[in-house]
């Protein structure tokens, strides 16, 4: 088998619910294969494989995380562990030279993430966080149109939201509301997407200031269930806001307002369907005479896809790993940079909340 045909062998560390989706994506992607699966017990890993139709003679099943990292045939690992455990296991994976697809939020703070990225860099390991929406072809089309100065002009304002109301069982027992497992709560889980979308729109440029808004809700353990913030870019004169919550109706909105255009979508994190995704785009809109209507209606831009967005993510990650493994390429720096500035802004929101909603200067 030639290098072009050799699939990247993935291991999954942890049988979280999201691992069901990623295991499917690994098998759908044309350049990867699910080679190994690890959980804290062999029984749990075995049951996960059977329940998700993954079980085969070639799949390696491990009853602890260390064994999968010691397997010399594992090229890369997907790690959907609670955020508290990322620092320890991500560093061990990088030290074993396993390319790392890490579930978001990447760490409890940027200091922890920097330690992970430093070990990845020293060991020539590709790092990427598992924010799937970046990899959908719709995302590239939106960027193309927003960057067109004639169509869109300058970005003036951005709003994003990520909210859902999973119910009492989630709010009492899910790891995302446990301070010892995922202390960042809704800010880390849902807010990560909002911050990422805003920074994506601003070409990964850090804002001048970040200010949390005084609508924070916490559970009895102090974990954030709802929060909002504003971001401001002084040079560009651009403002952004976001809202994230575990106790509000499902939203996944992204709205970008330019000096000559607007871009709206309501499903930026998870498209309404796997085969295609759309967004509304308006350029050069004016009121008609007597202000009885508009001169244009929003254009619905439809983008088809051959894979679900998580499949595109796996395909891109595996391509980067292949280039490192077979062509001696260096890891792509775009993805650790994207994660790091998202973490920096997330930390700034947290700091603003903790200091009574004072602006944090970046």
mmCIF file of C-alpha atoms in Angstrom:
data_model
loop_
_atom_site.group_PDB
_atom_site.id
_atom_site.type_symbol
_atom_site.label_atom_id
_atom_site.label_comp_id
_atom_site.label_asym_id
_atom_site.label_seq_id
_atom_site.Cartn_x
_atom_site.Cartn_y
_atom_site.Cartn_z
ATOM 1 C CA UNK A 1 0.000 0.000 0.000
ATOM 2 C CA UNK A 2 1.406 3.425 -0.968
ATOM 3 C CA UNK A 3 1.686 6.294 1.476
ATOM 4 C CA UNK A 4 -1.220 8.020 -0.286
ATOM 5 C CA UNK A 5 -3.416 5.007 0.417
ATOM 6 C CA UNK A 6 -2.258 4.336 3.968
ATOM 7 C CA UNK A 7 -4.932 5.531 6.412
ATOM 8 C CA UNK A 8 -4.061 7.359 9.612
ATOM 9 C CA UNK A 9 -4.769 5.047 12.565
ATOM 10 C CA UNK A 10 -6.819 6.782 15.239
ATOM 11 C CA UNK A 11 -7.230 5.868 18.851
ATOM 12 C CA UNK A 12 -10.055 7.249 20.988
ATOM 13 C CA UNK A 13 -9.300 7.958 24.645
ATOM 14 C CA UNK A 14 -12.552 7.949 26.607
ATOM 15 C CA UNK A 15 -16.020 6.693 25.709
ATOM 16 C CA UNK A 16 -17.884 9.994 26.067
ATOM 17 C CA UNK A 17 -21.141 10.517 24.180
ATOM 18 C CA UNK A 18 -19.420 12.748 21.606
ATOM 19 C CA UNK A 19 -17.002 9.882 20.852
ATOM 20 C CA UNK A 20 -19.905 8.104 19.119
ATOM 21 C CA UNK A 21 -20.039 10.906 16.564
ATOM 22 C CA UNK A 22 -16.279 11.112 16.069
ATOM 23 C CA UNK A 23 -15.854 7.345 15.721
ATOM 24 C CA UNK A 24 -18.392 7.453 12.891
ATOM 25 C CA UNK A 25 -16.533 10.383 11.316
ATOM 26 C CA UNK A 26 -13.220 8.510 11.474
ATOM 27 C CA UNK A 27 -14.744 5.617 9.582
ATOM 28 C CA UNK A 28 -16.419 7.937 7.041
ATOM 29 C CA UNK A 29 -13.247 9.868 6.305
ATOM 30 C CA UNK A 30 -11.337 8.401 3.314
ATOM 31 C CA UNK A 31 -7.871 8.795 4.887
ATOM 32 C CA UNK A 32 -8.393 7.458 8.413
ATOM 33 C CA UNK A 33 -9.378 4.343 10.280
ATOM 34 C CA UNK A 34 -10.436 3.652 13.851
ATOM 35 C CA UNK A 35 -7.658 1.429 15.131
ATOM 36 C CA UNK A 36 -8.030 1.487 18.937
ATOM 37 C CA UNK A 37 -10.406 2.433 21.719
ATOM 38 C CA UNK A 38 -9.631 2.975 25.403
ATOM 39 C CA UNK A 39 -11.749 3.493 28.482
ATOM 40 C CA UNK A 40 -11.179 3.239 32.229
ATOM 41 C CA UNK A 41 -12.347 -0.369 32.056
ATOM 42 C CA UNK A 42 -12.146 -2.998 29.358
ATOM 43 C CA UNK A 43 -15.847 -3.737 29.809
ATOM 44 C CA UNK A 44 -16.878 -0.139 29.118
ATOM 45 C CA UNK A 45 -14.700 0.077 26.021
ATOM 46 C CA UNK A 46 -15.992 -3.282 24.779
ATOM 47 C CA UNK A 47 -19.630 -2.273 25.310
ATOM 48 C CA UNK A 48 -19.068 1.087 23.580
ATOM 49 C CA UNK A 49 -17.655 -0.689 20.538
ATOM 50 C CA UNK A 50 -20.583 -3.108 20.332
ATOM 51 C CA UNK A 51 -23.272 -0.447 20.909
ATOM 52 C CA UNK A 52 -21.840 1.726 18.141
ATOM 53 C CA UNK A 53 -21.186 -1.049 15.624
ATOM 54 C CA UNK A 54 -17.435 -0.550 15.844
ATOM 55 C CA UNK A 55 -16.441 -4.002 16.975
ATOM 56 C CA UNK A 56 -14.194 -5.931 14.603
ATOM 57 C CA UNK A 57 -11.225 -8.282 14.743
ATOM 58 C CA UNK A 58 -8.887 -5.384 13.881
ATOM 59 C CA UNK A 59 -10.102 -2.946 16.562
ATOM 60 C CA UNK A 60 -7.849 -2.865 19.615
ATOM 61 C CA UNK A 61 -9.672 -2.499 22.940
ATOM 62 C CA UNK A 62 -7.845 -1.158 25.992
ATOM 63 C CA UNK A 63 -8.976 -0.970 29.604
ATOM 64 C CA UNK A 64 -6.853 2.063 30.502
ATOM 65 C CA UNK A 65 -5.578 5.154 28.753
ATOM 66 C CA UNK A 66 -1.863 4.435 29.142
ATOM 67 C CA UNK A 67 -2.049 1.256 27.054
ATOM 68 C CA UNK A 68 -3.424 3.015 23.988
ATOM 69 C CA UNK A 69 -0.640 5.610 24.207
ATOM 70 C CA UNK A 70 1.935 2.806 24.368
ATOM 71 C CA UNK A 71 0.592 1.198 21.192
ATOM 72 C CA UNK A 72 3.190 1.993 18.488
ATOM 73 C CA UNK A 73 0.645 1.615 15.693
ATOM 74 C CA UNK A 74 -1.612 4.450 16.903
ATOM 75 C CA UNK A 75 -0.805 7.574 14.856
ATOM 76 C CA UNK A 76 -3.253 10.012 16.441
ATOM 77 C CA UNK A 77 -5.677 10.190 19.327
ATOM 78 C CA UNK A 78 -9.015 11.899 19.796
ATOM 79 C CA UNK A 79 -9.448 12.864 23.452
ATOM 80 C CA UNK A 80 -12.978 13.697 24.711
ATOM 81 C CA UNK A 81 -12.086 13.596 28.413
ATOM 82 C CA UNK A 82 -13.376 16.092 31.001
ATOM 83 C CA UNK A 83 -11.407 19.343 30.755
ATOM 84 C CA UNK A 84 -9.769 18.825 34.154
ATOM 85 C CA UNK A 85 -7.953 15.761 32.764
ATOM 86 C CA UNK A 86 -6.716 17.362 29.533
ATOM 87 C CA UNK A 87 -3.415 18.679 30.871
ATOM 88 C CA UNK A 88 -2.223 15.316 32.182
ATOM 89 C CA UNK A 89 -3.335 13.080 29.317
ATOM 90 C CA UNK A 90 -2.682 15.493 26.455
ATOM 91 C CA UNK A 91 0.914 15.959 27.597
ATOM 92 C CA UNK A 92 1.388 12.190 27.907
ATOM 93 C CA UNK A 93 -0.039 11.706 24.407
ATOM 94 C CA UNK A 94 2.277 14.324 22.912
ATOM 95 C CA UNK A 95 5.279 12.843 24.709
ATOM 96 C CA UNK A 96 4.381 9.531 23.064
ATOM 97 C CA UNK A 97 4.290 11.432 19.740
ATOM 98 C CA UNK A 98 0.586 10.837 19.206
ATOM 99 C CA UNK A 99 -0.987 13.603 17.134
ATOM 100 C CA UNK A 100 -3.682 15.207 19.235
ATOM 101 C CA UNK A 101 -7.292 16.035 18.409
ATOM 102 C CA UNK A 102 -8.472 17.470 21.725
ATOM 103 C CA UNK A 103 -12.080 18.103 22.652
ATOM 104 C CA UNK A 104 -12.973 21.686 23.562
ATOM 105 C CA UNK A 105 -12.570 23.550 25.801
ATOM 106 C CA UNK A 106 -8.920 22.669 25.435
ATOM 107 C CA UNK A 107 -7.903 23.483 29.010
ATOM 108 C CA UNK A 108 -9.043 25.198 32.193
ATOM 109 C CA UNK A 109 -6.892 28.237 31.308
ATOM 110 C CA UNK A 110 -4.281 29.382 28.807
ATOM 111 C CA UNK A 111 -1.416 28.487 31.155
ATOM 112 C CA UNK A 112 -2.469 24.839 30.982
ATOM 113 C CA UNK A 113 -2.980 25.014 27.222
ATOM 114 C CA UNK A 114 0.470 26.533 26.742
ATOM 115 C CA UNK A 115 1.998 23.558 28.538
ATOM 116 C CA UNK A 116 0.156 21.191 26.195
ATOM 117 C CA UNK A 117 1.140 23.148 23.082
ATOM 118 C CA UNK A 118 4.764 23.375 24.200
ATOM 119 C CA UNK A 119 5.039 19.570 24.486
ATOM 120 C CA UNK A 120 3.278 19.147 21.123
ATOM 121 C CA UNK A 121 5.746 21.546 19.520
ATOM 122 C CA UNK A 122 8.800 19.859 21.033
ATOM 123 C CA UNK A 123 7.628 16.457 19.808
ATOM 124 C CA UNK A 124 6.509 17.477 16.305
ATOM 125 C CA UNK A 125 2.884 16.652 17.122
ATOM 126 C CA UNK A 126 -0.062 18.143 15.245
ATOM 127 C CA UNK A 127 -2.577 19.789 17.587
ATOM 128 C CA UNK A 128 -6.172 20.644 16.770
ATOM 129 C CA UNK A 129 -9.234 21.202 18.920
ATOM 130 C CA UNK A 130 -12.411 19.410 17.890
ATOM 131 C CA UNK A 131 -14.486 22.433 16.838
ATOM 132 C CA UNK A 132 -16.136 20.835 13.827
ATOM 133 C CA UNK A 133 -17.843 23.834 12.239
ATOM 134 C CA UNK A 134 -14.561 25.371 11.025
ATOM 135 C CA UNK A 135 -14.219 22.477 8.579
ATOM 136 C CA UNK A 136 -17.621 22.599 6.877
ATOM 137 C CA UNK A 137 -17.409 23.912 3.283
ATOM 138 C CA UNK A 138 -20.085 26.486 4.209
ATOM 139 C CA UNK A 139 -17.606 28.113 6.576
ATOM 140 C CA UNK A 140 -15.128 28.669 3.765
ATOM 141 C CA UNK A 141 -17.834 30.128 1.526
ATOM 142 C CA UNK A 142 -18.931 32.552 4.246
ATOM 143 C CA UNK A 143 -15.351 33.683 4.761
ATOM 144 C CA UNK A 144 -14.926 34.230 1.018
ATOM 145 C CA UNK A 145 -17.985 36.498 0.874
ATOM 146 C CA UNK A 146 -17.256 38.388 4.100
ATOM 147 C CA UNK A 147 -13.711 39.121 2.880
ATOM 148 C CA UNK A 148 -15.031 40.586 -0.394
ATOM 149 C CA UNK A 149 -14.808 44.313 0.342
ATOM 150 C CA UNK A 150 -17.201 45.232 -2.479
ATOM 151 C CA UNK A 151 -19.853 42.785 -1.325
ATOM 152 C CA UNK A 152 -19.501 43.163 2.416
ATOM 153 C CA UNK A 153 -17.318 46.128 3.292
ATOM 154 C CA UNK A 154 -15.717 46.308 6.734
ATOM 155 C CA UNK A 155 -16.946 44.160 9.621
ATOM 156 C CA UNK A 156 -18.684 46.511 12.059
ATOM 157 C CA UNK A 157 -20.462 44.201 14.514
ATOM 158 C CA UNK A 158 -20.846 40.488 15.332
ATOM 159 C CA UNK A 159 -23.233 38.517 17.513
ATOM 160 C CA UNK A 160 -23.146 34.806 18.273
ATOM 161 C CA UNK A 161 -25.106 32.563 20.594
ATOM 162 C CA UNK A 162 -24.943 28.972 21.753
ATOM 163 C CA UNK A 163 -27.609 27.802 24.144
ATOM 164 C CA UNK A 164 -29.627 24.747 25.003
ATOM 165 C CA UNK A 165 -31.837 23.568 27.862
ATOM 166 C CA UNK A 166 -31.119 19.846 28.403
ATOM 167 C CA UNK A 167 -33.155 19.595 31.595
ATOM 168 C CA UNK A 168 -32.822 18.762 35.260
ATOM 169 C CA UNK A 169 -30.881 15.504 34.880
ATOM 170 C CA UNK A 170 -28.147 17.335 32.953
ATOM 171 C CA UNK A 171 -28.062 20.267 35.377
ATOM 172 C CA UNK A 172 -27.649 17.931 38.335
ATOM 173 C CA UNK A 173 -25.383 15.192 37.002
ATOM 174 C CA UNK A 174 -23.602 16.078 33.754
ATOM 175 C CA UNK A 175 -19.824 16.523 33.933
ATOM 176 C CA UNK A 176 -20.215 19.988 32.371
ATOM 177 C CA UNK A 177 -21.756 21.308 35.599
ATOM 178 C CA UNK A 178 -19.259 19.645 37.952
ATOM 179 C CA UNK A 179 -16.498 21.976 39.235
ATOM 180 C CA UNK A 180 -14.005 19.116 39.635
ATOM 181 C CA UNK A 181 -14.496 17.926 36.038
ATOM 182 C CA UNK A 182 -15.487 20.869 33.820
ATOM 183 C CA UNK A 183 -15.288 23.994 35.943
ATOM 184 C CA UNK A 184 -15.843 26.347 32.971
ATOM 185 C CA UNK A 185 -19.463 25.236 32.588
ATOM 186 C CA UNK A 186 -21.498 26.885 29.831
ATOM 187 C CA UNK A 187 -18.682 29.341 29.097
ATOM 188 C CA UNK A 188 -16.301 26.509 28.237
ATOM 189 C CA UNK A 189 -18.810 24.269 26.480
ATOM 190 C CA UNK A 190 -21.106 26.642 24.595
ATOM 191 C CA UNK A 191 -19.146 29.884 24.893
ATOM 192 C CA UNK A 192 -16.103 28.302 23.207
ATOM 193 C CA UNK A 193 -18.096 28.199 19.956
ATOM 194 C CA UNK A 194 -19.298 31.792 20.294
ATOM 195 C CA UNK A 195 -15.826 33.165 20.982
ATOM 196 C CA UNK A 196 -14.354 31.047 18.199
ATOM 197 C CA UNK A 197 -16.908 32.330 15.675
ATOM 198 C CA UNK A 198 -16.236 35.942 16.626
ATOM 199 C CA UNK A 199 -12.467 35.522 16.355
ATOM 200 C CA UNK A 200 -12.885 33.637 13.056
ATOM 201 C CA UNK A 201 -14.790 36.623 11.696
ATOM 202 C CA UNK A 202 -12.002 38.955 12.871
ATOM 203 C CA UNK A 203 -9.296 36.771 11.267
ATOM 204 C CA UNK A 204 -8.020 35.531 14.642
ATOM 205 C CA UNK A 205 -7.136 39.036 15.844
ATOM 206 C CA UNK A 206 -7.416 39.542 19.596
ATOM 207 C CA UNK A 207 -9.821 42.255 20.755
ATOM 208 C CA UNK A 208 -8.633 45.347 22.601
ATOM 209 C CA UNK A 209 -10.960 44.748 25.543
ATOM 210 C CA UNK A 210 -13.273 41.997 26.805
ATOM 211 C CA UNK A 211 -16.097 42.783 29.216
ATOM 212 C CA UNK A 212 -18.503 40.273 30.730
ATOM 213 C CA UNK A 213 -22.112 41.362 31.124
ATOM 214 C CA UNK A 214 -23.985 41.097 34.436
ATOM 215 C CA UNK A 215 -26.389 38.299 33.498
ATOM 216 C CA UNK A 216 -24.337 35.445 34.924
ATOM 217 C CA UNK A 217 -26.197 32.467 36.372
ATOM 218 C CA UNK A 218 -24.399 29.762 38.351
ATOM 219 C CA UNK A 219 -25.423 26.491 39.955
ATOM 220 C CA UNK A 220 -25.007 25.803 43.664
ATOM 221 C CA UNK A 221 -21.428 24.602 43.050
ATOM 222 C CA UNK A 222 -20.512 27.893 41.390
ATOM 223 C CA UNK A 223 -20.346 26.584 37.801
ATOM 224 C CA UNK A 224 -21.532 29.031 35.128
ATOM 225 C CA UNK A 225 -24.876 28.130 33.546
ATOM 226 C CA UNK A 226 -25.373 31.366 31.584
ATOM 227 C CA UNK A 227 -23.149 34.297 30.656
ATOM 228 C CA UNK A 228 -22.629 37.004 28.045
ATOM 229 C CA UNK A 229 -19.797 39.317 27.067
ATOM 230 C CA UNK A 230 -18.801 42.096 24.712
ATOM 231 C CA UNK A 231 -15.545 42.323 22.778
ATOM 232 C CA UNK A 232 -14.176 45.532 21.241
ATOM 233 C CA UNK A 233 -11.493 46.123 18.613
ATOM 234 C CA UNK A 234 -10.301 49.695 18.949
ATOM 235 C CA UNK A 235 -8.353 49.984 15.672
ATOM 236 C CA UNK A 236 -11.100 48.398 13.579
ATOM 237 C CA UNK A 237 -13.916 50.051 15.585
ATOM 238 C CA UNK A 238 -15.685 46.697 15.672
ATOM 239 C CA UNK A 239 -17.832 45.358 18.511
ATOM 240 C CA UNK A 240 -19.015 41.809 19.184
ATOM 241 C CA UNK A 241 -21.336 40.223 21.726
ATOM 242 C CA UNK A 242 -22.181 36.652 22.612
ATOM 243 C CA UNK A 243 -24.620 34.730 24.785
ATOM 244 C CA UNK A 244 -24.163 31.168 26.021
ATOM 245 C CA UNK A 245 -26.397 29.131 28.298
ATOM 246 C CA UNK A 246 -27.445 25.738 29.607
ATOM 247 C CA UNK A 247 -30.896 27.088 30.552
ATOM 248 C CA UNK A 248 -32.240 28.705 27.368
ATOM 249 C CA UNK A 249 -33.824 27.393 24.177
ATOM 250 C CA UNK A 250 -31.574 25.908 21.481
ATOM 251 C CA UNK A 251 -29.675 28.558 19.523
ATOM 252 C CA UNK A 252 -26.576 28.422 17.329
ATOM 253 C CA UNK A 253 -26.715 31.872 15.756
ATOM 254 C CA UNK A 254 -23.991 33.857 14.037
ATOM 255 C CA UNK A 255 -24.697 37.321 12.659
ATOM 256 C CA UNK A 256 -22.059 39.480 11.041
ATOM 257 C CA UNK A 257 -22.806 43.090 10.129
ATOM 258 C CA UNK A 258 -20.638 44.882 7.569
ATOM 259 C CA UNK A 259 -20.562 48.389 6.172
ATOM 260 C CA UNK A 260 -22.136 47.083 2.938
ATOM 261 C CA UNK A 261 -23.524 43.648 3.795
ATOM 262 C CA UNK A 262 -24.867 41.223 6.379
ATOM 263 C CA UNK A 263 -24.423 37.486 6.947
ATOM 264 C CA UNK A 264 -26.864 35.494 9.106
ATOM 265 C CA UNK A 265 -27.138 31.836 9.999
ATOM 266 C CA UNK A 266 -28.966 29.955 12.711
ATOM 267 C CA UNK A 267 -27.070 26.655 12.812
ATOM 268 C CA UNK A 268 -23.379 27.554 12.617
ATOM 269 C CA UNK A 269 -22.280 24.946 15.178
ATOM 270 C CA UNK A 270 -24.413 22.054 13.920
ATOM 271 C CA UNK A 271 -26.024 22.371 10.461
ATOM 272 C CA UNK A 272 -29.690 21.502 10.150
ATOM 273 C CA UNK A 273 -28.719 18.654 7.801
ATOM 274 C CA UNK A 274 -25.606 16.719 6.799
ATOM 275 C CA UNK A 275 -25.968 16.980 2.998
ATOM 276 C CA UNK A 276 -26.003 20.773 2.750
ATOM 277 C CA UNK A 277 -25.994 23.939 4.816
ATOM 278 C CA UNK A 278 -26.982 27.515 4.055
ATOM 279 C CA UNK A 279 -26.642 31.093 5.223
ATOM 280 C CA UNK A 280 -28.400 34.348 4.407
ATOM 281 C CA UNK A 281 -26.323 37.047 2.751
ATOM 282 C CA UNK A 282 -27.389 40.561 1.839
ATOM 283 C CA UNK A 283 -25.303 43.172 0.027
ATOM 284 C CA UNK A 284 -26.080 46.784 -0.797
ATOM 285 C CA UNK A 285 -29.517 46.783 0.816
ATOM 286 C CA UNK A 286 -31.434 50.107 0.793
ATOM 287 C CA UNK A 287 -34.962 51.234 1.516
ATOM 288 C CA UNK A 288 -37.022 51.950 -1.593
ATOM 289 C CA UNK A 289 -38.847 55.222 -2.141
ATOM 290 C CA UNK A 290 -41.291 56.127 0.644
ATOM 291 C CA UNK A 291 -39.644 53.456 2.800
ATOM 292 C CA UNK A 292 -42.261 50.888 1.841
ATOM 293 C CA UNK A 293 -39.819 48.056 1.293
ATOM 294 C CA UNK A 294 -36.263 47.047 0.418
ATOM 295 C CA UNK A 295 -34.420 47.059 -2.874
ATOM 296 C CA UNK A 296 -33.062 43.515 -2.329
ATOM 297 C CA UNK A 297 -33.977 40.409 -0.377
ATOM 298 C CA UNK A 298 -31.438 38.237 1.456
ATOM 299 C CA UNK A 299 -29.716 35.701 -0.778
ATOM 300 C CA UNK A 300 -29.858 32.138 0.545
ATOM 301 C CA UNK A 301 -26.428 30.663 -0.169
ATOM 302 C CA UNK A 302 -26.587 26.853 -0.171
ATOM 303 C CA UNK A 303 -23.404 24.803 0.167
ATOM 304 C CA UNK A 304 -23.491 21.051 -0.405
ATOM 305 C CA UNK A 305 -21.232 18.633 1.447
ATOM 306 C CA UNK A 306 -20.040 15.115 0.740
ATOM 307 C CA UNK A 307 -19.256 14.401 4.393
ATOM 308 C CA UNK A 308 -20.665 15.569 7.707
ATOM 309 C CA UNK A 309 -18.579 18.430 9.092
ATOM 310 C CA UNK A 310 -16.886 16.161 11.634
ATOM 311 C CA UNK A 311 -15.849 13.963 8.705
ATOM 312 C CA UNK A 312 -14.196 16.963 7.053
ATOM 313 C CA UNK A 313 -12.456 17.733 10.340
ATOM 314 C CA UNK A 314 -11.046 14.207 10.579
ATOM 315 C CA UNK A 315 -10.051 14.289 6.916
ATOM 316 C CA UNK A 316 -8.141 17.553 7.326
ATOM 317 C CA UNK A 317 -6.480 16.457 10.561
ATOM 318 C CA UNK A 318 -5.462 13.121 9.031
ATOM 319 C CA UNK A 319 -4.048 14.927 5.971
ATOM 320 C CA UNK A 320 -1.855 17.052 8.229
ATOM 321 C CA UNK A 321 -0.702 13.978 10.134
ATOM 322 C CA UNK A 322 0.079 12.176 6.864
ATOM 323 C CA UNK A 323 2.200 15.106 5.684
ATOM 324 C CA UNK A 324 4.189 14.972 8.921
ATOM 325 C CA UNK A 325 4.520 11.194 8.901
ATOM 326 C CA UNK A 326 5.397 10.601 5.263
ATOM 327 C CA UNK A 327 6.690 13.945 3.914
ATOM 328 C CA UNK A 328 8.427 15.239 7.032
ATOM 329 C CA UNK A 329 6.290 18.364 7.017
ATOM 330 C CA UNK A 330 6.033 20.501 10.117
ATOM 331 C CA UNK A 331 2.764 20.623 12.080
ATOM 332 C CA UNK A 332 0.317 23.255 10.857
ATOM 333 C CA UNK A 333 0.481 26.194 13.322
ATOM 334 C CA UNK A 334 -2.924 27.617 12.380
ATOM 335 C CA UNK A 335 -4.844 25.236 14.609
ATOM 336 C CA UNK A 336 -2.948 25.619 17.904
ATOM 337 C CA UNK A 337 -3.015 29.398 17.348
ATOM 338 C CA UNK A 338 -6.786 29.342 16.830
ATOM 339 C CA UNK A 339 -7.283 27.359 20.047
ATOM 340 C CA UNK A 340 -4.912 29.571 22.023
ATOM 341 C CA UNK A 341 -6.537 32.890 21.222
ATOM 342 C CA UNK A 342 -9.973 31.380 21.873
ATOM 343 C CA UNK A 343 -8.697 30.253 25.283
ATOM 344 C CA UNK A 344 -7.205 33.712 25.932
ATOM 345 C CA UNK A 345 -10.546 35.425 25.326
ATOM 346 C CA UNK A 346 -12.406 32.798 27.346
ATOM 347 C CA UNK A 347 -10.008 33.442 30.238
ATOM 348 C CA UNK A 348 -10.616 37.187 29.883
ATOM 349 C CA UNK A 349 -14.396 36.681 30.131
ATOM 350 C CA UNK A 350 -13.853 34.631 33.288
ATOM 351 C CA UNK A 351 -11.602 37.317 34.736
ATOM 352 C CA UNK A 352 -14.110 40.043 33.950
ATOM 353 C CA UNK A 353 -16.857 38.070 35.710
ATOM 354 C CA UNK A 354 -14.638 37.520 38.753
ATOM 355 C CA UNK A 355 -13.722 41.228 38.978
ATOM 356 C CA UNK A 356 -17.300 42.501 38.938
ATOM 357 C CA UNK A 357 -17.650 42.847 35.142
ATOM 358 C CA UNK A 358 -14.667 45.121 34.717
ATOM 359 C CA UNK A 359 -13.095 45.408 31.237
ATOM 360 C CA UNK A 360 -10.075 43.185 30.667
ATOM 361 C CA UNK A 361 -7.461 44.724 28.378
ATOM 362 C CA UNK A 362 -5.888 42.218 26.024
#
